[in-house]
Coordinates of C-alpha atoms and ligand atoms in Angstrom, one line a residue:
X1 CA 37.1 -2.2 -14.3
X2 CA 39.5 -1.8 -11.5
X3 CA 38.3 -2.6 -7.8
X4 CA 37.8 1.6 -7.6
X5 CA 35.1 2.8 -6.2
X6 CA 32.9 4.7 -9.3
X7 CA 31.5 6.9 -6.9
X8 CA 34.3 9.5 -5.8
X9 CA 34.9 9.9 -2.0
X10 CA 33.5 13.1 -1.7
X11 CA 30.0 12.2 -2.2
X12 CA 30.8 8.7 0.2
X13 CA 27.5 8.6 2.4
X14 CA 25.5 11.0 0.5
X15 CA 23.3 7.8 -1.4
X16 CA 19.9 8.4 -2.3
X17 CA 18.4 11.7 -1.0
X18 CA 15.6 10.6 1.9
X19 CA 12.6 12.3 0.6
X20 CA 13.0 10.1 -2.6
X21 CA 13.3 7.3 -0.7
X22 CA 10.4 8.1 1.3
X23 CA 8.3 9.5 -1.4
X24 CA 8.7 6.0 -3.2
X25 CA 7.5 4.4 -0.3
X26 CA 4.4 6.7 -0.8
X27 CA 4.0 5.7 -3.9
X28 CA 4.2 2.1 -3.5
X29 CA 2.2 1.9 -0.8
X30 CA -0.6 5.1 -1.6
X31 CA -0.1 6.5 1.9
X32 CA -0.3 10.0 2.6
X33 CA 2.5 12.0 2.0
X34 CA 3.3 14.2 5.0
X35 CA 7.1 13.6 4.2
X36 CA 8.4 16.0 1.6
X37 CA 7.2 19.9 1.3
X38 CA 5.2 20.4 -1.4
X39 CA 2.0 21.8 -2.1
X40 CA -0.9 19.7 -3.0
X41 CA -2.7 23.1 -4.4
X42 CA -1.4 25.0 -6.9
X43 CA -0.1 28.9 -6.3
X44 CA -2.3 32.1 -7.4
X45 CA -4.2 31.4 -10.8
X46 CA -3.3 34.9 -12.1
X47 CA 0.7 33.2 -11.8
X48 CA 0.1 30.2 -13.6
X49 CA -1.8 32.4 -16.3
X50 CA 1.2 34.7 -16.3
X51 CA 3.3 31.7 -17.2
X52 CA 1.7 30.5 -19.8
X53 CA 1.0 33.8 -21.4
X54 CA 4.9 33.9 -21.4
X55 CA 5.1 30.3 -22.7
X56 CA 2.5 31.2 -25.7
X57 CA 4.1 34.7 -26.7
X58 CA 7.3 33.3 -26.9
X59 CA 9.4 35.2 -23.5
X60 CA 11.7 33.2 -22.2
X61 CA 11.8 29.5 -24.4
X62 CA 14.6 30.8 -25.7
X63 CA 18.0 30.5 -23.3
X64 CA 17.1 33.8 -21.3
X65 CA 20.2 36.1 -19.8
X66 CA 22.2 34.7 -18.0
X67 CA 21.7 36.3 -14.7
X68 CA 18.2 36.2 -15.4
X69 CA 15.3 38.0 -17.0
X70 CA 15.8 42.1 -16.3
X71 CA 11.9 42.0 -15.1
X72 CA 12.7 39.6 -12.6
X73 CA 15.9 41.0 -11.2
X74 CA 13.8 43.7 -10.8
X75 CA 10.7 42.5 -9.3
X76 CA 13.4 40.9 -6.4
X77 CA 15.1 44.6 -6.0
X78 CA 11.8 45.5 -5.5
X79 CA 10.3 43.1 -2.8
X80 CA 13.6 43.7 -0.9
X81 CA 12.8 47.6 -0.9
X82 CA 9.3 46.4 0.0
X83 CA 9.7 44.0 2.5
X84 CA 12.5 44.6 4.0
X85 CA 14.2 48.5 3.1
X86 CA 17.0 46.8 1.8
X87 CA 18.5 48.4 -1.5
X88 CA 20.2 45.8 -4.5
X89 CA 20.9 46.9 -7.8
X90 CA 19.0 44.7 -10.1
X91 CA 22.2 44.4 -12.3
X92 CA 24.7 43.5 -10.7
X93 CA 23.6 42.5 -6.9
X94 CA 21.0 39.8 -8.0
X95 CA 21.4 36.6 -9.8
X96 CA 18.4 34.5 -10.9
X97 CA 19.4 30.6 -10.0
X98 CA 17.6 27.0 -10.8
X99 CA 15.7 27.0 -7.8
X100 CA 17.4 28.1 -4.0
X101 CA 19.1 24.8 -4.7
X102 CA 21.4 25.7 -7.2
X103 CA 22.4 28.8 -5.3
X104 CA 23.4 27.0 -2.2
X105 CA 25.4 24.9 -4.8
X106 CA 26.6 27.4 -6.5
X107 CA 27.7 29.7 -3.5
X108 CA 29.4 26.4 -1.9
X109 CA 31.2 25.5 -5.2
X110 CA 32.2 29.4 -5.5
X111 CA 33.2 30.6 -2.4
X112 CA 34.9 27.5 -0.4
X113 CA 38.5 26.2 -0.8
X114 CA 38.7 22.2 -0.4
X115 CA 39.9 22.0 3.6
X116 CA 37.8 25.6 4.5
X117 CA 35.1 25.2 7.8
X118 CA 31.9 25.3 7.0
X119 CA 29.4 25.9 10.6
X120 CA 25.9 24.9 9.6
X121 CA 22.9 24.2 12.0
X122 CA 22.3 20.6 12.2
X123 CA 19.2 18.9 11.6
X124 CA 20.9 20.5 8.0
X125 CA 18.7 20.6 4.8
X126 CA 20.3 17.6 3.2
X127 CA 21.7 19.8 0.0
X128 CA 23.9 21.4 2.3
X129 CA 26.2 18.5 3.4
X130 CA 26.4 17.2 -0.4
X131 CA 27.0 21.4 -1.3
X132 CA 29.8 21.5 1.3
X133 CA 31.2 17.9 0.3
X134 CA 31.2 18.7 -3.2
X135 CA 33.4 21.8 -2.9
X136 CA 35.8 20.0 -0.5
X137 CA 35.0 21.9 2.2
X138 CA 34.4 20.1 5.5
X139 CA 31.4 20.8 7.7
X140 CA 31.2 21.7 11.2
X141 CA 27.1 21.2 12.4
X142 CA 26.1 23.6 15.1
X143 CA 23.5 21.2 16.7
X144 CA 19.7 22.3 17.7
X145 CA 18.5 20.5 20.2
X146 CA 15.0 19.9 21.2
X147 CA 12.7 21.4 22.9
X148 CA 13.2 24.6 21.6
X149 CA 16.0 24.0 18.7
X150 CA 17.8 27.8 19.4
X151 CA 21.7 28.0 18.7
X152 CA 23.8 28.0 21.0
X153 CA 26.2 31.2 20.7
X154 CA 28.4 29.9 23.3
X155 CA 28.8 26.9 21.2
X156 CA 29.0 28.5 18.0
X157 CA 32.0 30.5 18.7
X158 CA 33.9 27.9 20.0
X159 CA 33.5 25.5 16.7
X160 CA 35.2 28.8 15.1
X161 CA 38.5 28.0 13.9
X162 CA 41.4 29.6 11.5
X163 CA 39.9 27.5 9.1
X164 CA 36.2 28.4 9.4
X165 CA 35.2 30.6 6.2
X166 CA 31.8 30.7 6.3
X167 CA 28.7 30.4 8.6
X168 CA 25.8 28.6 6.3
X169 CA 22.3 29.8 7.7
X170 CA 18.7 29.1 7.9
X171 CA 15.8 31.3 9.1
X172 CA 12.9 29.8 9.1
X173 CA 14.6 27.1 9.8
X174 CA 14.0 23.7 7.9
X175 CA 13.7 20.9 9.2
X176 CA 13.3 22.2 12.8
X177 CA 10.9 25.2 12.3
X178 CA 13.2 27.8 14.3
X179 CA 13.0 31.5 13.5
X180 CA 16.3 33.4 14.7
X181 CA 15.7 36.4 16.6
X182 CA 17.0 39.6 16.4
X183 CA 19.1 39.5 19.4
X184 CA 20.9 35.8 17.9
X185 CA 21.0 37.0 14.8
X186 CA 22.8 40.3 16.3
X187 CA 25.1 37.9 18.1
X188 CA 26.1 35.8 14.6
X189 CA 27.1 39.2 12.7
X190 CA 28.9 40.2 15.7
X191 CA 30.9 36.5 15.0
X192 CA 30.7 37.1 11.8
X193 CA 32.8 40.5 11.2
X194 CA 34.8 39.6 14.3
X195 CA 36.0 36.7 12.8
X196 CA 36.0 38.5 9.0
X197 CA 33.7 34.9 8.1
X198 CA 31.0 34.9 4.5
X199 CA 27.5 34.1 5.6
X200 CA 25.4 32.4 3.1
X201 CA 21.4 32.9 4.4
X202 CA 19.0 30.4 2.9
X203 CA 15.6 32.5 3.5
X204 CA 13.2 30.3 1.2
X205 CA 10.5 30.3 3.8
X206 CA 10.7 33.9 4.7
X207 CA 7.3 34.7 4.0
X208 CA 6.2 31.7 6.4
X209 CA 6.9 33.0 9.8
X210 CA 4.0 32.3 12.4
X211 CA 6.2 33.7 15.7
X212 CA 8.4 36.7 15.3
X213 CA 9.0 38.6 12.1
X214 CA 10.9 37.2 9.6
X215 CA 14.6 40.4 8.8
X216 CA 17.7 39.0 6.7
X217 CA 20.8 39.3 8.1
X218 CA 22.6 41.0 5.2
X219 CA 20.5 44.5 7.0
X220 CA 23.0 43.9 9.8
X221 CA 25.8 46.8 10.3
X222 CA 28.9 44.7 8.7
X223 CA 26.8 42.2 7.0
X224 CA 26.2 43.5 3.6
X225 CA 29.8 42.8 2.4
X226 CA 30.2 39.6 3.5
X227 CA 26.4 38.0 3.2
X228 CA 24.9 35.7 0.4
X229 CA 20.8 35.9 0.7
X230 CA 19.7 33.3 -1.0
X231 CA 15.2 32.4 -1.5
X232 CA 12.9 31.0 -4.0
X233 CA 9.7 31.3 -5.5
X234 CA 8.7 27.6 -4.7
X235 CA 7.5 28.3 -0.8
X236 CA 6.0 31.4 -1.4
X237 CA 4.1 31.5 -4.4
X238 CA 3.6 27.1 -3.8
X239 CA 5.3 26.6 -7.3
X240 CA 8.0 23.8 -6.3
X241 CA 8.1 22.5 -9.8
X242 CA 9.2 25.9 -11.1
X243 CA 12.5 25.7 -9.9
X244 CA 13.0 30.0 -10.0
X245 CA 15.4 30.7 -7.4
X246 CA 17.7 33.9 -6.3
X247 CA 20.7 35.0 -4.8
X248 CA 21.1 38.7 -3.5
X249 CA 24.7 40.1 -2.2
X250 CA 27.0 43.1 -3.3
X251 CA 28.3 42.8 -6.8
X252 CA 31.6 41.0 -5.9
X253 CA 30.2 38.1 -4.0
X254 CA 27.3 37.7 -6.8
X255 CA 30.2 37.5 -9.4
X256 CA 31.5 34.7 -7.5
X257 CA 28.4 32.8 -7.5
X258 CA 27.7 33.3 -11.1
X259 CA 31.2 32.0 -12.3
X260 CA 29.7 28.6 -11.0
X261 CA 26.4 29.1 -11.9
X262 CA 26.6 29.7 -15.4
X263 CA 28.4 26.0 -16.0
X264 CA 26.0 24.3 -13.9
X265 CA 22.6 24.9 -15.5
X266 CA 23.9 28.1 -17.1
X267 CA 20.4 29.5 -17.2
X268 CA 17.1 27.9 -16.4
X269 CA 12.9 27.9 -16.1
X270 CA 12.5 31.0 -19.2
X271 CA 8.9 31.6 -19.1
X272 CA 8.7 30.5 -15.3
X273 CA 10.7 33.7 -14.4
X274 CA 8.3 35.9 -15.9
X275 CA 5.6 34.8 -14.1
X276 CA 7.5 35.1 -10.9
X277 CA 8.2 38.4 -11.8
X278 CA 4.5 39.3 -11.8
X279 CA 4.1 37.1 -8.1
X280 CA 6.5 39.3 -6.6
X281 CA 4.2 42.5 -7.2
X282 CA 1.0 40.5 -5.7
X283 CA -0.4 42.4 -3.3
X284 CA 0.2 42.4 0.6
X285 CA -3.0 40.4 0.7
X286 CA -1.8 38.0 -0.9
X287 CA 1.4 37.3 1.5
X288 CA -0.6 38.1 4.6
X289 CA -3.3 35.2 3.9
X290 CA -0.7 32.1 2.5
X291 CA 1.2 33.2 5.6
X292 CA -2.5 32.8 7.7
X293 CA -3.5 29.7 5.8
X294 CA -0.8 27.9 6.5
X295 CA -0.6 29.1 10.3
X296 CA -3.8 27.7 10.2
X297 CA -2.7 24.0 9.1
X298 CA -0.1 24.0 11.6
X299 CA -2.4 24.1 14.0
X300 CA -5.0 21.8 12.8
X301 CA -2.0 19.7 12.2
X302 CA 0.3 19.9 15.8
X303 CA -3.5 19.3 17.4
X304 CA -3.5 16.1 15.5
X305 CA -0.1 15.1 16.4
X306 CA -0.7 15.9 19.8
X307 CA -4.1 13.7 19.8
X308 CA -2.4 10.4 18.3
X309 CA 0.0 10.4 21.0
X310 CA 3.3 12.6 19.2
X311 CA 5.5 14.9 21.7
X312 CA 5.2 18.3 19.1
X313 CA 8.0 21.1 18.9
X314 CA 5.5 24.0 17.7
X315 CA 7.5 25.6 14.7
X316 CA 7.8 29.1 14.6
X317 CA 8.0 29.5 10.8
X318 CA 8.1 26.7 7.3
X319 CA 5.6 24.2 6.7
X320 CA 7.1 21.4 9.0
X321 CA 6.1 20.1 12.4
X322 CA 9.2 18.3 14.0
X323 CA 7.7 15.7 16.4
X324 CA 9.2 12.8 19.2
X325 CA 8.0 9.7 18.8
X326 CA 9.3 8.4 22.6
X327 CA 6.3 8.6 23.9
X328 CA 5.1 6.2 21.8
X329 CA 8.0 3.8 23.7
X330 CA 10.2 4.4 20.0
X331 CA 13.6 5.7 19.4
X332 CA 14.7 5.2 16.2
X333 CA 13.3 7.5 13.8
X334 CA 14.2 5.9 10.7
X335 CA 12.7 2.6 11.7
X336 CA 9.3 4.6 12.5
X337 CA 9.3 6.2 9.4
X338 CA 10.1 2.9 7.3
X339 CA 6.9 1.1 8.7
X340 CA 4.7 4.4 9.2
X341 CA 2.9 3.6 5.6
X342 CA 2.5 -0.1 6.5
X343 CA 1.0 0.3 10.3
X344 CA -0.9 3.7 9.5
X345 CA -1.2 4.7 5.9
X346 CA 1.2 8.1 6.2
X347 CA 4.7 8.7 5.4
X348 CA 6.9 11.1 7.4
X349 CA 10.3 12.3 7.4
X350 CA 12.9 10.9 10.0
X351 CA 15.2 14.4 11.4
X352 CA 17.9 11.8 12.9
X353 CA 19.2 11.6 9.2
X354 CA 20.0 14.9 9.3
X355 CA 22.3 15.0 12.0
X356 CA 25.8 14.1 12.3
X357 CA 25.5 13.3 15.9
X358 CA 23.5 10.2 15.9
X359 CA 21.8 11.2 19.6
X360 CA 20.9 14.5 18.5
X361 CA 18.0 13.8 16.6
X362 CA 17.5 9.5 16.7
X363 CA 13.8 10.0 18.0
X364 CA 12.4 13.1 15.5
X365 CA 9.8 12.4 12.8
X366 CA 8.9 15.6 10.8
X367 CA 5.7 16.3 9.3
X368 CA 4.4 19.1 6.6
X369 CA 1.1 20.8 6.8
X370 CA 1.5 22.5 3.2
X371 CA -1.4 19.8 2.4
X372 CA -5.2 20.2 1.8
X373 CA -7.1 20.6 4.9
X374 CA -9.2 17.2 4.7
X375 CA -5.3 15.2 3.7
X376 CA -4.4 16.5 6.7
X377 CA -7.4 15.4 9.0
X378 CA -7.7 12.2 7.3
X379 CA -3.6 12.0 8.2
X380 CA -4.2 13.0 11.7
X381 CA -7.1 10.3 12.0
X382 CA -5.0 7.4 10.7
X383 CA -2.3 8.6 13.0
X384 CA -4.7 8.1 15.8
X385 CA -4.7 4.0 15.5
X386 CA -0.6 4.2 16.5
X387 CA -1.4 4.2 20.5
X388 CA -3.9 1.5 19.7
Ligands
PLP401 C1 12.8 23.7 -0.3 C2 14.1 24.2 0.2 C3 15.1 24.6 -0.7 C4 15.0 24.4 -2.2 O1 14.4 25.4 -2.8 P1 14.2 25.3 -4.4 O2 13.9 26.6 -4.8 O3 13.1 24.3 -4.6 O4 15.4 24.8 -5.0 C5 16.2 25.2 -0.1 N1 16.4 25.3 1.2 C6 15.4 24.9 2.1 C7 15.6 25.1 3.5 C8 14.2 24.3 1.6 O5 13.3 23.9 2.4

């Protein structure tokens, strides 16, 4: 072989994803997983059920339609109309995806132009900088900053350049817990249509908002046109594994999106869509009590951080609990996180790799609280021996 590099420049840095290193440090070591968002319970019975009646009567193991199952496209119309009054026609204005992560991919690969701006919050979910490298595209972090992790508007319009195409969103906010308000996300259309910039939303924890009230951004006078809405079953219904995802916009941007999505999985998770068809019809119970659950463990959890010593940022939506570990007289998050399972029995998340700006973030550990309540107590408890 020549002295190439096999790996193409693009995806320089990108390496292993954190949460599998971390989760193999788990593993190997049989601490607690507080590092990456899953569930450690199951979604509603009645889904699961659904699923494998689908599996059994033979819907869906077959390669289903491309843009997905017509009961699904129109169980999403329909929770759009429900929650939010927002019209899509089930045909041509919704596209089923392999989970939220192959529509960011998708919508990256489809809509950018290698050299085009993209502005995305820092801490970033870590698909977004490989999404954006992939496509060429270069990205431009908007950075959060602690205490309270809001955008700066200020800031945000000056990173706009000639070259910016498109603002890449996230409300609630992962890793970092911020919900955007009305008034900011007022602000970003404004930017947006003033500046004629696509808006791809990534709204997977929408039905997890704890503060505030959760409204997509596509409602927005000037928005429709230009927005890409983009969620998941996996948060909501607590079916990670599924892998059903979605991506909502008017029928010329979901075109866009498909022409790259049908040659990267083409179609996925047959009998899986049908169940989430069904999940999407639960009743408002069902939301209103995951949403109150998990409140719940927040809580029980940011009391526990708070007790062993951690500085907590109270999230206003997701299942994560961004923390500082200075008091503890520590600064580099990775290093904490690397020897959490050996001094305490718990894995976490460092935030700093999720910043370009190595400052930014060097001293955030993020927990999740979408664990069982007595994982999260003993967690909390082994936590406790740190000051010690
Ligand atoms: C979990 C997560 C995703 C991925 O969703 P999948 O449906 O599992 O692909 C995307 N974005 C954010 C912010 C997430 O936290």
């Amino acid at each position: 072989m020549s002295g190439r590099p096999l790996l193409n420049r693009r995806l320089d840095g990108l390496g292993t994803t954190i949460f599998a290193e971390m989760s193999a440090l788990a593993t190997a070591t049989g601490a607690i997983n507080l590092g990456q968002g899953f569930p450690d319970t199951d979604g509603p019975e009645s889904v699961r059920e659904a699923a494998v009646r689908a599996l059994r009567d033979g819907r869906g193991n077959q390669y289903p339609p491309g843009p997905g199952i017509p009961e699904l496209r129109q169980a999403i119309a329909d929770h759009q109309r429900r929650f939010y009054d927002l019209s899509l026609d089930p045909d041509t204005e919704v596209l089923v995806t392999a989970g939220a992560t192959e529509a960011i991919a998708a919508a990256m690969l489809a809509l950018l132009e290698p050299g085009d701006e993209v502005i995305a919050f820092e801490p970033f979910y870590d698909s977004y900088a490989a999404c954006i490298a992939m496509a060429g595209a270069k990205r431009v972090p908007l950075t959060l900053r602690a205490p309270s992790f809001r955008p700066d508007l200020d800031e945000l319009r000056a990173k706009i350049t000639p070259r910016t195409r498109l603002l890449l969103l996230n409300t609630p906010h992962n890793p970092t817990g911020m919900v955007l308000t009305a008034e900011e996300q007022s602000a970003i259309a404004a930017l947006a249509v003033e500046h004629d910039l696509l808006v791809v939303t990534d709204e997977v924890y929408e039905h997890l908002v704890y503060e505030g009230t959760h409204r997509p951004i596509a409602a927005l006078p000037g928005m429709r046109e230009r927005t890409v809405s983009i969620s998941s079953a996996g948060k909501t219904f607590s079916f990670t594994g599924w892998k059903v995802g979605w991506v909502m916009a008017d029928s010329p941007l979901v075109s866009a999106v498909r022409t790259a999505k049908q040659y990267l999985t083409y179609v996925s998770a047959g009998p899986f869509q049908y169940a989430i068809a069904e999940a999407l019809r639960l009743p408002d119970a069902y939301f209103d009590s995951f949403r109150a659950d998990l409140r719940r463990k927040r809580d029980l959890l940011g009391d526990g951080l708070r007790a062993a010593g951690f500085e907590v940022y109270q999230p206003q939506g997701t299942y994560f609990i961004t923390t500082d570990i200075t008091p503890f007289g520590e600064k580099d998050a990775y290093a904490f996180c690397r020897a959490l399972p050996e001094r305490c029995g718990v894995v976490a998340i460092p935030n700093s790799v999720f910043y370009d700006d190595p400052d930014a973030g060097r001293s955030q550990v993020r927990f999740t609280f979408c664990k069982r309540d007595d994982v999260l107590d003993e967690a909390a408890g082994r936590l406790r021996h740190l000051a010690s």
